[in-house]
PDB file of C-alpha atoms in Angstrom:
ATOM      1  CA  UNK A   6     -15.285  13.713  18.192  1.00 33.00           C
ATOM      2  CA  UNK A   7     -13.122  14.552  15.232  1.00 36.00           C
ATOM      3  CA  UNK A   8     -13.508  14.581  11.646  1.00 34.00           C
ATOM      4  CA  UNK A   9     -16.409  11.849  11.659  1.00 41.00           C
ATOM      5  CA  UNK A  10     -18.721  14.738  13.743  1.00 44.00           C
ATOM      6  CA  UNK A  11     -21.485  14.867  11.046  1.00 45.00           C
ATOM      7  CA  UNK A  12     -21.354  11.446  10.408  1.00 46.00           C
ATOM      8  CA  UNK A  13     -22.699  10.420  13.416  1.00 47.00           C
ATOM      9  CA  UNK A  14     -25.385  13.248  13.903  1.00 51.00           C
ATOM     10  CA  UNK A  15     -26.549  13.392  10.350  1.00 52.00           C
ATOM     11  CA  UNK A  16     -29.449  10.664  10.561  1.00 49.00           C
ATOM     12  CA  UNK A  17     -30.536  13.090  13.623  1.00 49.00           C
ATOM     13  CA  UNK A  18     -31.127  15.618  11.328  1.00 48.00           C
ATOM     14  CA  UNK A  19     -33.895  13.654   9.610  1.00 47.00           C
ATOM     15  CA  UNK A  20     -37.348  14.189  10.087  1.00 44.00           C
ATOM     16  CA  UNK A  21     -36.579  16.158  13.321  1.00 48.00           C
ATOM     17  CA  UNK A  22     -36.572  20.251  13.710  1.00 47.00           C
ATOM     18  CA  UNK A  23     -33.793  21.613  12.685  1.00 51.00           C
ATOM     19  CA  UNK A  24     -30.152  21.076  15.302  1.00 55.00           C
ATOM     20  CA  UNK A  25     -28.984  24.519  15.397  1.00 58.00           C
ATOM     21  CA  UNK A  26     -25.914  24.643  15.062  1.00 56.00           C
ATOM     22  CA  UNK A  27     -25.157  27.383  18.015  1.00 58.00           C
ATOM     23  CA  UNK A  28     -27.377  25.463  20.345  1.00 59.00           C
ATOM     24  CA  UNK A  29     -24.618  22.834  20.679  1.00 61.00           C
ATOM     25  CA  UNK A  30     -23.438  22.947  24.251  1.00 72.00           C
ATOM     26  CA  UNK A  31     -20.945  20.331  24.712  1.00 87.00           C
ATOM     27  CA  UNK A  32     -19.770  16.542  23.646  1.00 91.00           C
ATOM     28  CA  UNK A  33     -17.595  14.335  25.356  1.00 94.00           C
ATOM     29  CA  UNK A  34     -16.790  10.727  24.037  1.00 94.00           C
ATOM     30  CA  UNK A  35     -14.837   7.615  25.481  1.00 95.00           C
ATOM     31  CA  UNK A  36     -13.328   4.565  24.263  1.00 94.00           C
ATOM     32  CA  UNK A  37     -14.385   1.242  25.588  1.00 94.00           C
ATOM     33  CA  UNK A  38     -12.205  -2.030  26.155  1.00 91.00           C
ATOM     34  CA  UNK A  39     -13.706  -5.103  24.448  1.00 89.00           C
ATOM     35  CA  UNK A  40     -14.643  -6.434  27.581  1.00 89.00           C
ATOM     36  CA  UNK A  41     -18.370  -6.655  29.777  1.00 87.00           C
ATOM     37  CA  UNK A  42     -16.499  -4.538  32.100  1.00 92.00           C
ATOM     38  CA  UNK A  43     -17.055  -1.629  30.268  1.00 94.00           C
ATOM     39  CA  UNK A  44     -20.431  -1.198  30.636  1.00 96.00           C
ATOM     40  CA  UNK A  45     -19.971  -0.336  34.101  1.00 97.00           C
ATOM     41  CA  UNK A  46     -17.098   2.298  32.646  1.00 97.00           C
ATOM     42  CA  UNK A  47     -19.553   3.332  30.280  1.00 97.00           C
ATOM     43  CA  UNK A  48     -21.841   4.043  33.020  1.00 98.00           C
ATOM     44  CA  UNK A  49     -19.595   6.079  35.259  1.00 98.00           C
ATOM     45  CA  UNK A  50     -18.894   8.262  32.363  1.00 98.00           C
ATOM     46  CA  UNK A  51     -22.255   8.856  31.713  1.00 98.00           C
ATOM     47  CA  UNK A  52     -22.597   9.691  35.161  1.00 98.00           C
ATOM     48  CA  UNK A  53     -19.985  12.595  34.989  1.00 98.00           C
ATOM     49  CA  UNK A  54     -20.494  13.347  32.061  1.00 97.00           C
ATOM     50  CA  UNK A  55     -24.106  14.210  33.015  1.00 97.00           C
ATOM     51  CA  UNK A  56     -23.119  16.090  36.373  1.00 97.00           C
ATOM     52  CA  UNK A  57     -20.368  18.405  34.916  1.00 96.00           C
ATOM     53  CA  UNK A  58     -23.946  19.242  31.892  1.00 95.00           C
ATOM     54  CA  UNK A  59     -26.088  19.731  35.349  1.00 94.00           C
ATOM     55  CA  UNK A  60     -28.527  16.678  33.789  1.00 95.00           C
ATOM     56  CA  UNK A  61     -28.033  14.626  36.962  1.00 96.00           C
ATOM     57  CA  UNK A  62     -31.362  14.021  37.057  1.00 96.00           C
ATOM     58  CA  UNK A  63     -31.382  12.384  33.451  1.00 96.00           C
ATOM     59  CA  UNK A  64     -29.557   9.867  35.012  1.00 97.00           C
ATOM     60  CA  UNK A  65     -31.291   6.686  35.397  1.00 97.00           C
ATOM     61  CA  UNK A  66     -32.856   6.725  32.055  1.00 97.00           C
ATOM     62  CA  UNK A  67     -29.532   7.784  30.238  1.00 97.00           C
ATOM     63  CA  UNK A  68     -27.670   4.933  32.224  1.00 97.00           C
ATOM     64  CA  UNK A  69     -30.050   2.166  31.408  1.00 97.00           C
ATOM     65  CA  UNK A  70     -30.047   3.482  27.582  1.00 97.00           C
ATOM     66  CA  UNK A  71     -26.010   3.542  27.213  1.00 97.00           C
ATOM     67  CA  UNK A  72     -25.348   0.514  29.052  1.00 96.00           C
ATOM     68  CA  UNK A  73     -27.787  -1.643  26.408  1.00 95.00           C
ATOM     69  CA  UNK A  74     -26.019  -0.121  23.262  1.00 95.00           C
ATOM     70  CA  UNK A  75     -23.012  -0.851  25.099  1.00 95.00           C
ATOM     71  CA  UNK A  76     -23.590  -4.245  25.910  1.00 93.00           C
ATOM     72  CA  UNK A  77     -25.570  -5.314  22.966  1.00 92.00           C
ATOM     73  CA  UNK A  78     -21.898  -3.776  20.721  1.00 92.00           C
ATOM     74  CA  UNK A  79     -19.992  -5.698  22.852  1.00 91.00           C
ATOM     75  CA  UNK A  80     -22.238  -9.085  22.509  1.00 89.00           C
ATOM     76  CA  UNK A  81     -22.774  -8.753  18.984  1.00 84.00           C
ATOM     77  CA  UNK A  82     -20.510  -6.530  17.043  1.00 80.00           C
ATOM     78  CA  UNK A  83     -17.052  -6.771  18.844  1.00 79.00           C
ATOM     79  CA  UNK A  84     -14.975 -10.162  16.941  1.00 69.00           C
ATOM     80  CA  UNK A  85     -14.011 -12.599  19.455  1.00 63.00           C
ATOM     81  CA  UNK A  86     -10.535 -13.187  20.554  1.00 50.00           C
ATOM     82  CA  UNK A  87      -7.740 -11.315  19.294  1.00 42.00           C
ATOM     83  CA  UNK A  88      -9.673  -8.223  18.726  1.00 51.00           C
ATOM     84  CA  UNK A  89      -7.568  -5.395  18.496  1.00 50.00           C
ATOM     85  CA  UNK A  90      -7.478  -3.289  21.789  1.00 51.00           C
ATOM     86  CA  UNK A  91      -5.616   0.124  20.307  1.00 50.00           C
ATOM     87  CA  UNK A  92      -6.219   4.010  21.419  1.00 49.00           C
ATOM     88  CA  UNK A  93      -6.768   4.699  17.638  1.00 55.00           C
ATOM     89  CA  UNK A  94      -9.314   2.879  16.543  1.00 63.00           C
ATOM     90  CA  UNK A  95     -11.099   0.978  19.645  1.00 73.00           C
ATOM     91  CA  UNK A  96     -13.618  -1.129  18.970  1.00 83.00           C
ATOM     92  CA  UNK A  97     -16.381   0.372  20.906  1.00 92.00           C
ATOM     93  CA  UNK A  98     -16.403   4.111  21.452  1.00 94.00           C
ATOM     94  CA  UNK A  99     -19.770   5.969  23.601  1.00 96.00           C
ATOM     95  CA  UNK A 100     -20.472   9.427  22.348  1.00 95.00           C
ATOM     96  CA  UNK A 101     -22.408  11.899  24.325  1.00 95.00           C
ATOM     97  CA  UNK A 102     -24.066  14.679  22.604  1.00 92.00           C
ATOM     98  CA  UNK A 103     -25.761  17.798  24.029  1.00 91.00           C
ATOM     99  CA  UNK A 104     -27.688  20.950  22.435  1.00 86.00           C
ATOM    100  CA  UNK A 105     -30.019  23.037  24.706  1.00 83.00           C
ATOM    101  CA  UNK A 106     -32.680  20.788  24.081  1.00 86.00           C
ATOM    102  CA  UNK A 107     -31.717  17.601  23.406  1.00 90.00           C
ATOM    103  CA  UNK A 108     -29.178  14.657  24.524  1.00 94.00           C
ATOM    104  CA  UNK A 109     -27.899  11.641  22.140  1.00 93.00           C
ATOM    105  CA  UNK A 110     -25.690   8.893  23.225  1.00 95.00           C
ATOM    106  CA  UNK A 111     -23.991   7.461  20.296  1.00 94.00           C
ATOM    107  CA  UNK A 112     -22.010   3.633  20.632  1.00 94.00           C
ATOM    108  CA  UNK A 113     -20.167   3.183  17.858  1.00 93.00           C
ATOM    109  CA  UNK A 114     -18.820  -0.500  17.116  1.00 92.00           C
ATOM    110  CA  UNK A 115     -17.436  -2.868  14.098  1.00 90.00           C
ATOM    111  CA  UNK A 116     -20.045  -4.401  12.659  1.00 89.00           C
ATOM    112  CA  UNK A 117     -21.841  -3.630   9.886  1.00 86.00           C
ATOM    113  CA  UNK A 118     -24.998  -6.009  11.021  1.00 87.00           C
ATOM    114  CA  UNK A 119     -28.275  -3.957  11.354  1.00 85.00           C
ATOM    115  CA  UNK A 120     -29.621  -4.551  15.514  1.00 84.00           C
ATOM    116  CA  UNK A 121     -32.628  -6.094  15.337  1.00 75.00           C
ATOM    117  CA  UNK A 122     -35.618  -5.373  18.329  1.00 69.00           C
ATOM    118  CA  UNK A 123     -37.384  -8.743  19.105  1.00 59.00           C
ATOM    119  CA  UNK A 124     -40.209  -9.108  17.252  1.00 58.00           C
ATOM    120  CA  UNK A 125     -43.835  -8.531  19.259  1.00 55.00           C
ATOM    121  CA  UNK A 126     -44.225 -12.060  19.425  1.00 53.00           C
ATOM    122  CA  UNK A 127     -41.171 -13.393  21.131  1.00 52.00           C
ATOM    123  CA  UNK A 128     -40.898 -14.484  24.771  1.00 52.00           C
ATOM    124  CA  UNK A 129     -40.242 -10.718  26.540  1.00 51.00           C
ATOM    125  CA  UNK A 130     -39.739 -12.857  29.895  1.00 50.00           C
ATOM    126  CA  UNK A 131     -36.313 -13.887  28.579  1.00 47.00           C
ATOM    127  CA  UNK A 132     -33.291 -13.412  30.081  1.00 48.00           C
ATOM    128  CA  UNK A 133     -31.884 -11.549  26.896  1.00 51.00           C
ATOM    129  CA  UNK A 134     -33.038 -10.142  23.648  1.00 56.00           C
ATOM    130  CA  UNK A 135     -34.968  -7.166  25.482  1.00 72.00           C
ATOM    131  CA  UNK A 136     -32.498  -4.005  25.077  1.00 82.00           C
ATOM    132  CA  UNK A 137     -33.654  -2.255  22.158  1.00 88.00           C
ATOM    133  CA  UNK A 138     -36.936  -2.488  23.455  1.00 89.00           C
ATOM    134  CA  UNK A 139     -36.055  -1.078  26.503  1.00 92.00           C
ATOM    135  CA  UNK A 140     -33.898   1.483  24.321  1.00 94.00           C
ATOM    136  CA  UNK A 141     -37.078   2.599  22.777  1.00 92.00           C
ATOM    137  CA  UNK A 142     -39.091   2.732  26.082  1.00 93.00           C
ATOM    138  CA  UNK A 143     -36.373   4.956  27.862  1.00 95.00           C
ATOM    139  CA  UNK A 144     -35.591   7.335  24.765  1.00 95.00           C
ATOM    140  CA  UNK A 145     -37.551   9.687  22.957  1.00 94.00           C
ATOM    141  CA  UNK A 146     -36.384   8.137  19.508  1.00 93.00           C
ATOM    142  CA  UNK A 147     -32.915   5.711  18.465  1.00 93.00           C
ATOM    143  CA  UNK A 148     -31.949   4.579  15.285  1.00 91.00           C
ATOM    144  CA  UNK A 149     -28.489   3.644  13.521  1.00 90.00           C
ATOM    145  CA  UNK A 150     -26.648   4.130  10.550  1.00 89.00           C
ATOM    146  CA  UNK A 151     -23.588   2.670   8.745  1.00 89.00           C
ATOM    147  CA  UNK A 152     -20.399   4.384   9.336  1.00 86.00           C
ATOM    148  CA  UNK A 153     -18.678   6.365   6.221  1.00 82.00           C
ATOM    149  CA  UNK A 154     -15.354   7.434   4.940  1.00 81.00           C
ATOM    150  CA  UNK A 155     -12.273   5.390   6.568  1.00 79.00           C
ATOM    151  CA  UNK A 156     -14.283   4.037   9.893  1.00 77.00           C
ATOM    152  CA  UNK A 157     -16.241   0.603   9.432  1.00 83.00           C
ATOM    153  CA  UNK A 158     -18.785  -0.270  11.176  1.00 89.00           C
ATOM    154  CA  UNK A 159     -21.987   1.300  12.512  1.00 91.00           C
ATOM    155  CA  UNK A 160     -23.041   3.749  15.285  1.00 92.00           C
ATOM    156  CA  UNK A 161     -26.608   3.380  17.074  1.00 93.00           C
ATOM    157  CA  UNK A 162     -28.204   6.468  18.749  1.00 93.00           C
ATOM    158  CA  UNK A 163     -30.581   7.506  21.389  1.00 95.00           C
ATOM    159  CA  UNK A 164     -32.302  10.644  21.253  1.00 94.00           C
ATOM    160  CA  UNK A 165     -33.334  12.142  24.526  1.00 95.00           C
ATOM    161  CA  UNK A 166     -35.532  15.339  24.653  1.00 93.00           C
ATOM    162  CA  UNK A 167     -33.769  17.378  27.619  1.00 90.00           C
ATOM    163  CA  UNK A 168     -35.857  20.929  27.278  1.00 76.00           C
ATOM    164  CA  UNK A 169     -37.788  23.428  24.939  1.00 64.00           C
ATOM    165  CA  UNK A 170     -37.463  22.913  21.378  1.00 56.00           C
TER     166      UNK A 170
END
């Protein structure tokens, strides 16, 4: 993940027990085109990704979780047309995090806009607007932060319990 590492996992060091360190298993991250195709790319990662960590079995729930962050960065944070599609800084980047207790998927994207959950009385029948609710349904906690140093933007996070603590 590079230099931006604690960035990313530093609001999961709030008001949880501690992240040791040495418990850190693995990561693995992957950059994603500005395009709807990628949540299926996103997906198949995730799906690897989980089978080389032997949390197969996390599937489903892990899925459903990284393809909303996905496709709510991609429908609300990536700029329209002409938006730069470069190895170095892409505009949409999926992080997958694992200690011996816990998983986080991390989507990282441009925008500096705060996701907003529907509010309790909006239609939940719609066709759209339900993702971070289901976000917070499927995961054991998500939040987001602003990105820092040379990165803009923001990364969202899902926090899934995978063991003891």
């Amino acid at each position: 993940m590079g230099t931006n590492g604690s960035t990313v996992l530093e609001p999961l060091r709030q008001g949880l027990p501690p992240i040791d360190p040495g418990a850190v298993s693995t990561s693995a991250s992957c950059a994603l085109p500005p395009r709807y195709e990628a949540v299926r790319g996103a997906r198949k990662f995730t799906s690897a990704t989980l089978d080389r960590w032997e949390l197969s079995e996390r599937f489903d729930d892990v899925a459903l979780v990284v393809s909303e962050l996905v496709t709510n960065a991609l429908r609300h944070a990536v700029p329209g047309e002409g938006c730069p599609e470069d190895g170095q800084n892409p505009p949409v980047r999926l992080h997958l995090m694992r200690w011996s207790s816990r998983l986080v998927c991390a989507v990282r994207d441009p925008s500096q806009e705060s996701p907003e959950a529907r509010r309790g009385e909006e239609d939940f029948a719609a066709e759209s607007g339900r993702g971070l609710f289901l976000v917070d349904s499927f995961s054991d906690s998500w939040g987001w932060h602003p990105l820092a140093g040379t990165l803009r933007g923001k990364v969202v996070w899902a926090l899934f319990r995978i063991g003891p603590e």
